[in-house]
mmCIF file of C-alpha atoms in Angstrom:
data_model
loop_
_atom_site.group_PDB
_atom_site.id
_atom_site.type_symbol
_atom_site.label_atom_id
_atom_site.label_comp_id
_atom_site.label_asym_id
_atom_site.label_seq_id
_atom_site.Cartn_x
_atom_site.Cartn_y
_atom_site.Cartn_z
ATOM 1 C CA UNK A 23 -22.886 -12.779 -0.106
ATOM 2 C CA UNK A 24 -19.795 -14.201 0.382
ATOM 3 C CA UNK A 25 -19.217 -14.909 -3.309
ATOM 4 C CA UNK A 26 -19.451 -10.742 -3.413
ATOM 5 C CA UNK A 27 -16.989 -10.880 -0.953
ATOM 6 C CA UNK A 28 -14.662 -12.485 -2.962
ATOM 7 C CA UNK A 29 -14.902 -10.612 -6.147
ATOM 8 C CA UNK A 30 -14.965 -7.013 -5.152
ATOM 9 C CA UNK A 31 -11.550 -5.673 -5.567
ATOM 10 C CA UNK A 32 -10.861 -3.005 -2.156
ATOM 11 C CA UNK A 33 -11.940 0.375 -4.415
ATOM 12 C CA UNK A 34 -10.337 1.938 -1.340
ATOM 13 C CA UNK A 35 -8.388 5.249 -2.374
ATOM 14 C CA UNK A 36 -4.483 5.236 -1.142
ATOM 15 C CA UNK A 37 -3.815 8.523 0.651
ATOM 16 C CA UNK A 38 -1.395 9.808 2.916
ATOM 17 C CA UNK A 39 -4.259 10.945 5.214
ATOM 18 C CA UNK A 40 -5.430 7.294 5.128
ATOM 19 C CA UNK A 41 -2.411 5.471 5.856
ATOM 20 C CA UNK A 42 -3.030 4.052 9.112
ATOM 21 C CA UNK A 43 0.525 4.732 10.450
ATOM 22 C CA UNK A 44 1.723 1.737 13.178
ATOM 23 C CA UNK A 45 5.527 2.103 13.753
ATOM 24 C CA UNK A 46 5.748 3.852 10.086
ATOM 25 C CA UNK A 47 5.475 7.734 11.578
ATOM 26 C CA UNK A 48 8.759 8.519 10.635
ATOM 27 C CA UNK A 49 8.517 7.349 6.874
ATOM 28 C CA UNK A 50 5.302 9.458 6.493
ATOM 29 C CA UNK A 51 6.585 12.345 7.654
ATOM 30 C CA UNK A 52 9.189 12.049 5.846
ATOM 31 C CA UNK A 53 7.314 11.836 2.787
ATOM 32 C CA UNK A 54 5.017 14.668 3.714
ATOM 33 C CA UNK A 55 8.129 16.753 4.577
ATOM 34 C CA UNK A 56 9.874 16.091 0.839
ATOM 35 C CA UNK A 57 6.098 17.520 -0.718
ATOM 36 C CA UNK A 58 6.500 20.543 1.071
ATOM 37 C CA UNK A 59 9.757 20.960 -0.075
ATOM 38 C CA UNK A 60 10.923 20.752 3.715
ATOM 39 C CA UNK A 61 13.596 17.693 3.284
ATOM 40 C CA UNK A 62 16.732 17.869 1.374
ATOM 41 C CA UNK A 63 16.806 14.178 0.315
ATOM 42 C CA UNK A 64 15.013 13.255 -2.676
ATOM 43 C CA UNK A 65 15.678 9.538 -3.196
ATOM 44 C CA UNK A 66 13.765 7.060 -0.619
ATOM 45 C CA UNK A 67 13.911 3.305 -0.329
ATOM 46 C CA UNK A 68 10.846 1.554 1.048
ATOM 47 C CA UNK A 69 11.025 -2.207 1.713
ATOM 48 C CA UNK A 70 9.110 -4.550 3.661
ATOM 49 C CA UNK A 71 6.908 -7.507 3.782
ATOM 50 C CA UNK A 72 3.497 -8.209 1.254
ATOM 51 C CA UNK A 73 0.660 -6.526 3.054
ATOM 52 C CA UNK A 74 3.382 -3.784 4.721
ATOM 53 C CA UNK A 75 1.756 -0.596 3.341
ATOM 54 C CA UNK A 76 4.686 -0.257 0.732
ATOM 55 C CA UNK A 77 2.314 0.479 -2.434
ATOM 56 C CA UNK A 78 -0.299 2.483 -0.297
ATOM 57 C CA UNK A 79 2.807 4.949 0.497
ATOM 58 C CA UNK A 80 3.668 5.262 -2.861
ATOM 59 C CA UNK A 81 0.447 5.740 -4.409
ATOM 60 C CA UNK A 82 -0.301 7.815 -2.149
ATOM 61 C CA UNK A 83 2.735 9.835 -2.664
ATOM 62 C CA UNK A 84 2.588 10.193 -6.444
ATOM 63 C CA UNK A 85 -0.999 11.518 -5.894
ATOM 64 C CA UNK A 86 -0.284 14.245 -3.264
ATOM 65 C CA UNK A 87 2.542 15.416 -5.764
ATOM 66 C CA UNK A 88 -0.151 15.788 -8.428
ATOM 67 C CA UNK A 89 -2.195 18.002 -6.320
ATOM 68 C CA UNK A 90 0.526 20.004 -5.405
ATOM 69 C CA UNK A 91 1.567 20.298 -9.280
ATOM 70 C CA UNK A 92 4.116 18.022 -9.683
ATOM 71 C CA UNK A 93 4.670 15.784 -12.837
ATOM 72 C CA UNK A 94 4.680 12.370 -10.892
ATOM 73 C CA UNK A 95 4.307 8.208 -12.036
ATOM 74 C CA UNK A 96 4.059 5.508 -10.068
ATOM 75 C CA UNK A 97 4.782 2.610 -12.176
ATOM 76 C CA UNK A 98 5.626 -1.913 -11.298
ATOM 77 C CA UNK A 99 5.937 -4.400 -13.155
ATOM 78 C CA UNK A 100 2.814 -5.876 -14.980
ATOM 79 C CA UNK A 101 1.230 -2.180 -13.919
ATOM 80 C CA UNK A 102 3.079 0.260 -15.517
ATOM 81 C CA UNK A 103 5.919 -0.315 -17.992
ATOM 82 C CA UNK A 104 9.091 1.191 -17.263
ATOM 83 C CA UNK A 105 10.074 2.815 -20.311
ATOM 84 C CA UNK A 106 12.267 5.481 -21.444
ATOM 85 C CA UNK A 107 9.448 7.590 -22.623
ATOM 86 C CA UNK A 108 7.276 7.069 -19.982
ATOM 87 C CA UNK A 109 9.695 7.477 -16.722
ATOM 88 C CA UNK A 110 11.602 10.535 -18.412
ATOM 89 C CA UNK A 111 8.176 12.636 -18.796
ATOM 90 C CA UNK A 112 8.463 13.178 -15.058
ATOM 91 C CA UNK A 113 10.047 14.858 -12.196
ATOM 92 C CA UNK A 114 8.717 12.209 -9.843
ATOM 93 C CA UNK A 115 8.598 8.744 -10.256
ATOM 94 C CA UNK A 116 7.506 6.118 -7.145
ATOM 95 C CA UNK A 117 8.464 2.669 -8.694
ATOM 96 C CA UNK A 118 7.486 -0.192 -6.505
ATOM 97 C CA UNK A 119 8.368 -3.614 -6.441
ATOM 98 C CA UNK A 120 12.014 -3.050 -7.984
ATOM 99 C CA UNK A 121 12.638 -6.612 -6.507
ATOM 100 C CA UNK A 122 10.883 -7.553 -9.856
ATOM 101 C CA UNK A 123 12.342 -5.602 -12.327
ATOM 102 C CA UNK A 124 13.703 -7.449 -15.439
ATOM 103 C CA UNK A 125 16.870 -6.508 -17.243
ATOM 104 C CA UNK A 126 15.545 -3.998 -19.399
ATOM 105 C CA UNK A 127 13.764 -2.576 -16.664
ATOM 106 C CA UNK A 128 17.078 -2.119 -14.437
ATOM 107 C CA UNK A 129 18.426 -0.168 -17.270
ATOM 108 C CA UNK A 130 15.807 2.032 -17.643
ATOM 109 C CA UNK A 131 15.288 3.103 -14.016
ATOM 110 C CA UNK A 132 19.183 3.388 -13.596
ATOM 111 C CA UNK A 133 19.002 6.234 -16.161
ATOM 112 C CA UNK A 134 15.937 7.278 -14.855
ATOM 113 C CA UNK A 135 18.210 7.544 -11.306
ATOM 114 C CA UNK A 136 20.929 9.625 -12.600
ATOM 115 C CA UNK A 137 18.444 12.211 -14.822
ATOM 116 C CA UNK A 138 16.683 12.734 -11.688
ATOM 117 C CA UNK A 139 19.853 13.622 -9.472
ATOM 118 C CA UNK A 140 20.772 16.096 -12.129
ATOM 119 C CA UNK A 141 17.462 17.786 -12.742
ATOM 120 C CA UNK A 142 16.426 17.746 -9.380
ATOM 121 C CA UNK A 143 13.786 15.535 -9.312
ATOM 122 C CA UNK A 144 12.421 12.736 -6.509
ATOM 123 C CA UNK A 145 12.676 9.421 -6.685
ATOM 124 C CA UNK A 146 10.714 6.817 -4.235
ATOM 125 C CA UNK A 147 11.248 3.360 -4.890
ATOM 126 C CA UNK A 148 10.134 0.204 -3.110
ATOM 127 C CA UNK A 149 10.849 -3.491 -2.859
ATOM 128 C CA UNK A 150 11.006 -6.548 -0.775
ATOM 129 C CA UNK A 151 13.577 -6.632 1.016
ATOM 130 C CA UNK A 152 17.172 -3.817 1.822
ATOM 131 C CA UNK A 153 19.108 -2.885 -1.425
ATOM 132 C CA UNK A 154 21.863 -4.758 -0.154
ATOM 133 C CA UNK A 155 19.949 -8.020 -0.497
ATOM 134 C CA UNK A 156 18.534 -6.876 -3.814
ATOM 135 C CA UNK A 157 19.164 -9.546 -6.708
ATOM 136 C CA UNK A 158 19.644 -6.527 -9.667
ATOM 137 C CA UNK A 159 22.619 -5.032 -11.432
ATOM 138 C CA UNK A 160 25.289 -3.494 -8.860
ATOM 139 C CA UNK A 161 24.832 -0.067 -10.300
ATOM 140 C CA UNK A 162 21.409 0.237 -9.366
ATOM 141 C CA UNK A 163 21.583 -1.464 -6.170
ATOM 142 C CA UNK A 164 24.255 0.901 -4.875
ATOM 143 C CA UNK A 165 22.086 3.636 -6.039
ATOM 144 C CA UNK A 166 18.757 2.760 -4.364
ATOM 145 C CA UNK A 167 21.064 2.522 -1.418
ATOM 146 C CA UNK A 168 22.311 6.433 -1.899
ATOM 147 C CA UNK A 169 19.546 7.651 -0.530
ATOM 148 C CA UNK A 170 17.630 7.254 2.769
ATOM 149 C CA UNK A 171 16.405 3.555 2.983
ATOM 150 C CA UNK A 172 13.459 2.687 5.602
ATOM 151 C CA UNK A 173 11.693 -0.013 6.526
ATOM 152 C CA UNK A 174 8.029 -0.167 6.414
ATOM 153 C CA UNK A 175 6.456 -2.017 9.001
ATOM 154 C CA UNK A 176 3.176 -4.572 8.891
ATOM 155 C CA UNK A 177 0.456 -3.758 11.131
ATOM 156 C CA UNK A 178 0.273 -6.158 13.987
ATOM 157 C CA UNK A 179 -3.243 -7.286 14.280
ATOM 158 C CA UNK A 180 -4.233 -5.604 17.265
ATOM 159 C CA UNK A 181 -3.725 -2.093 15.002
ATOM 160 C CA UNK A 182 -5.794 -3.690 12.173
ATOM 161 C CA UNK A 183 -8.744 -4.166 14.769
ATOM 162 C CA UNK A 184 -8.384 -0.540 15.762
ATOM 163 C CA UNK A 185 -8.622 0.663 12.926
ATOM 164 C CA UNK A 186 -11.633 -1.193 11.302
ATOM 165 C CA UNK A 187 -13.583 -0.112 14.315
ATOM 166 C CA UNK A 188 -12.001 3.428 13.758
ATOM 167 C CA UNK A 189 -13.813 2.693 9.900
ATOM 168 C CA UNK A 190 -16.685 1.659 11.557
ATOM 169 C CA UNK A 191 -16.934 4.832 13.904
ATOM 170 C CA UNK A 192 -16.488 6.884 10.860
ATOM 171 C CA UNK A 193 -18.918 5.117 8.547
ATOM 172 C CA UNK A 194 -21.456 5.345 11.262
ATOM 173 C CA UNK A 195 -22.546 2.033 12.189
ATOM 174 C CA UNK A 196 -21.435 -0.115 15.324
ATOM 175 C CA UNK A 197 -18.864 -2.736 14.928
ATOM 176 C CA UNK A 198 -19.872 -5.721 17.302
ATOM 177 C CA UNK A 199 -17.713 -7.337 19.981
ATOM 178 C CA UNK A 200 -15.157 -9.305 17.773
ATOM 179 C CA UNK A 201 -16.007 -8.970 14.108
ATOM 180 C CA UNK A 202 -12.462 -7.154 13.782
ATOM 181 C CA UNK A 203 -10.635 -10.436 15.309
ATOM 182 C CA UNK A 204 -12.942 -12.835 13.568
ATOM 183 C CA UNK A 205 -12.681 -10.763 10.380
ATOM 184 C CA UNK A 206 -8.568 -11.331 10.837
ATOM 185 C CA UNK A 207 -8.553 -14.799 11.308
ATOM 186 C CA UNK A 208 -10.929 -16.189 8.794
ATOM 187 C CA UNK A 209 -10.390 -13.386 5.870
ATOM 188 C CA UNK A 210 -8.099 -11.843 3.912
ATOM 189 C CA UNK A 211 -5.357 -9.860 5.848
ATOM 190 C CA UNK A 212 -4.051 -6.562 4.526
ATOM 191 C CA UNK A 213 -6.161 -3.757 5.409
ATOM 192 C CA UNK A 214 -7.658 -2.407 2.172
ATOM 193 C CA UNK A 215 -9.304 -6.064 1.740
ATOM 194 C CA UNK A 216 -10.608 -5.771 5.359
ATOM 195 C CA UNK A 217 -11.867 -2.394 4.937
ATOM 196 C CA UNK A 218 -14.073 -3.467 2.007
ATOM 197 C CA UNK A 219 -15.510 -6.539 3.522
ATOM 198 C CA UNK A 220 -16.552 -4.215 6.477
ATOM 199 C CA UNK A 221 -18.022 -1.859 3.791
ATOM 200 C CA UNK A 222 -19.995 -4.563 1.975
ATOM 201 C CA UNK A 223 -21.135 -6.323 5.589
ATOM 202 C CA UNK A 224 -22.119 -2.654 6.536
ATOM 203 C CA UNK A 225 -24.290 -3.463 3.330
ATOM 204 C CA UNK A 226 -25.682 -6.403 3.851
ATOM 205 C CA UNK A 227 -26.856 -5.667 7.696
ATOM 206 C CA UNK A 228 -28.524 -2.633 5.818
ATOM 207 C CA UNK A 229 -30.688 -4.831 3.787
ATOM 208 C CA UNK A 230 -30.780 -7.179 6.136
ATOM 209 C CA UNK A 231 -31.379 -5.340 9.247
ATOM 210 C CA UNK A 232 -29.423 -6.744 11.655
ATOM 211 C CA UNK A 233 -26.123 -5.559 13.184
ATOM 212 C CA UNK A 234 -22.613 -6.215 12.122
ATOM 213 C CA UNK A 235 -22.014 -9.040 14.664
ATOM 214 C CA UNK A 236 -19.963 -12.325 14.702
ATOM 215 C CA UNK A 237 -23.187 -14.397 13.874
ATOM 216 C CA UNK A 238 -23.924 -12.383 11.023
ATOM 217 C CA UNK A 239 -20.015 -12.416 9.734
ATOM 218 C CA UNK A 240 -20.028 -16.031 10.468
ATOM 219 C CA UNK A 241 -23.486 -16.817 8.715
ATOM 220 C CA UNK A 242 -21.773 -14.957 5.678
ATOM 221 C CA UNK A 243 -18.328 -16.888 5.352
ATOM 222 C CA UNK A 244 -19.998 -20.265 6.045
ATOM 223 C CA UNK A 245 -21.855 -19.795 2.595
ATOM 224 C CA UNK A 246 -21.108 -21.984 -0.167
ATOM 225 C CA UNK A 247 -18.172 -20.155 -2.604
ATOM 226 C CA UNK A 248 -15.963 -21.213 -5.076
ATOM 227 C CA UNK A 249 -12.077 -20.358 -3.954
ATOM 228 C CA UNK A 250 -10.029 -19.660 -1.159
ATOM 229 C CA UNK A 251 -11.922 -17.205 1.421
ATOM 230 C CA UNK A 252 -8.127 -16.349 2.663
ATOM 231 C CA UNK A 253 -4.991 -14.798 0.960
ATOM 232 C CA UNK A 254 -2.057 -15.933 1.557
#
């Protein structure tokens, strides 16, 4: 079981609806505001920490621009390339982890940048850490600093444990008195992991027939595994 723990990849589904917000309300109404057409700025900077909620914002966000008939991309490095062809087939583009970018990249999402601004497009971007501290050519740092820049903010771990027993509530099945702490300290930490190793312990206490409780979670994780149970 815990070998299945480690190999499923989180199949969870980025949405806006499903961002569990912390101290990020402003960002996603922000976001939700430039879909509807209801904010006049069209160029966003997200940065924050690994595990932050960067990439489920901008996912998210190139999806709800789909549905409401927009040509959008979200592309990163090793994901999507950043070519010519690719980024100017769009009116949206969400690029995340510009932190990354190689030379040729830079280039290409600097042009990318300016035919936006002219054709009235909307550009999200995202990265580690403030444009100003970004190690990339000058000309697209000052540009990823044009627009509004925010900073997206971790969930502390007392609003991951509310919101895997919110999952649990919703899933229908009870969560038991500390699987949500016990869960955070001996697993994996961002909250799309978290959310599938509920899912799959939700599983196994199917089959099983016994609750989701510590003992079970701990009679899982103490089974033999090749690997690291934690991320880093």
């Amino acid at each position: 079981m815990k070998q299945l723990l480690l190999q499923i990849s989180p199949d969870f589904t980025p949405s806006l609806d499903n961002f569990v917000t912390g101290r990020n309300a402003e960002v996603l109404q922000l976001l939700r505001h430039i879909l509807a057409g209801r904010e006049a700025e069209r160029f966003v900077y997200l940065w924050g920490e690994p595990g932050s909620g960067k990439t489920h914002l901008l996912k998210s966000f190139v999806q709800a621009a789909r549905e409401g008939g927009m040509s959008a991309v979200y592309v990163a490095p090793g994901e999507a390339a950043l070519s010519h062809a690719e980024l100017a087939a769009h009116d949206a583009i969400a690029a995340d982890d510009v932190d990354r970018l190689d030379a040729a990249s830079q280039i290409e999402l600097f042009y990318a940048y300016n035919r936006l601004r002219e054709e009235g497009g909307v550009l999200l971007a995202g990265g580690a850490a403030a444009p100003a501290h970004l190690n990339l050519r000058q000309d697209l740092v000052t540009r990823l600093g044009w627009g509004l820049v925010y900073q997206v903010h971790a969930l502390s771990d007392a609003e991951k444990a509310s919101a895997l027993q919110t999952h649990a509530r919703e899933r229908g099945f009870a969560l038991g008195r500390g699987v949500a702490e016990y869960l955070l300290r001996h697993w994996r930490r961002d909250l799309p992991s978290l959310l599938v190793a509920l899912d799959t312990l939700d599983r196994y206490s199917l089959e099983t027939k016994r609750p989701v409780t510590v003992p079970l979670l701990r009679e899982v994780l103490a089974q033999p595994e090749s690997g690291s149970s934690k991320a880093g």
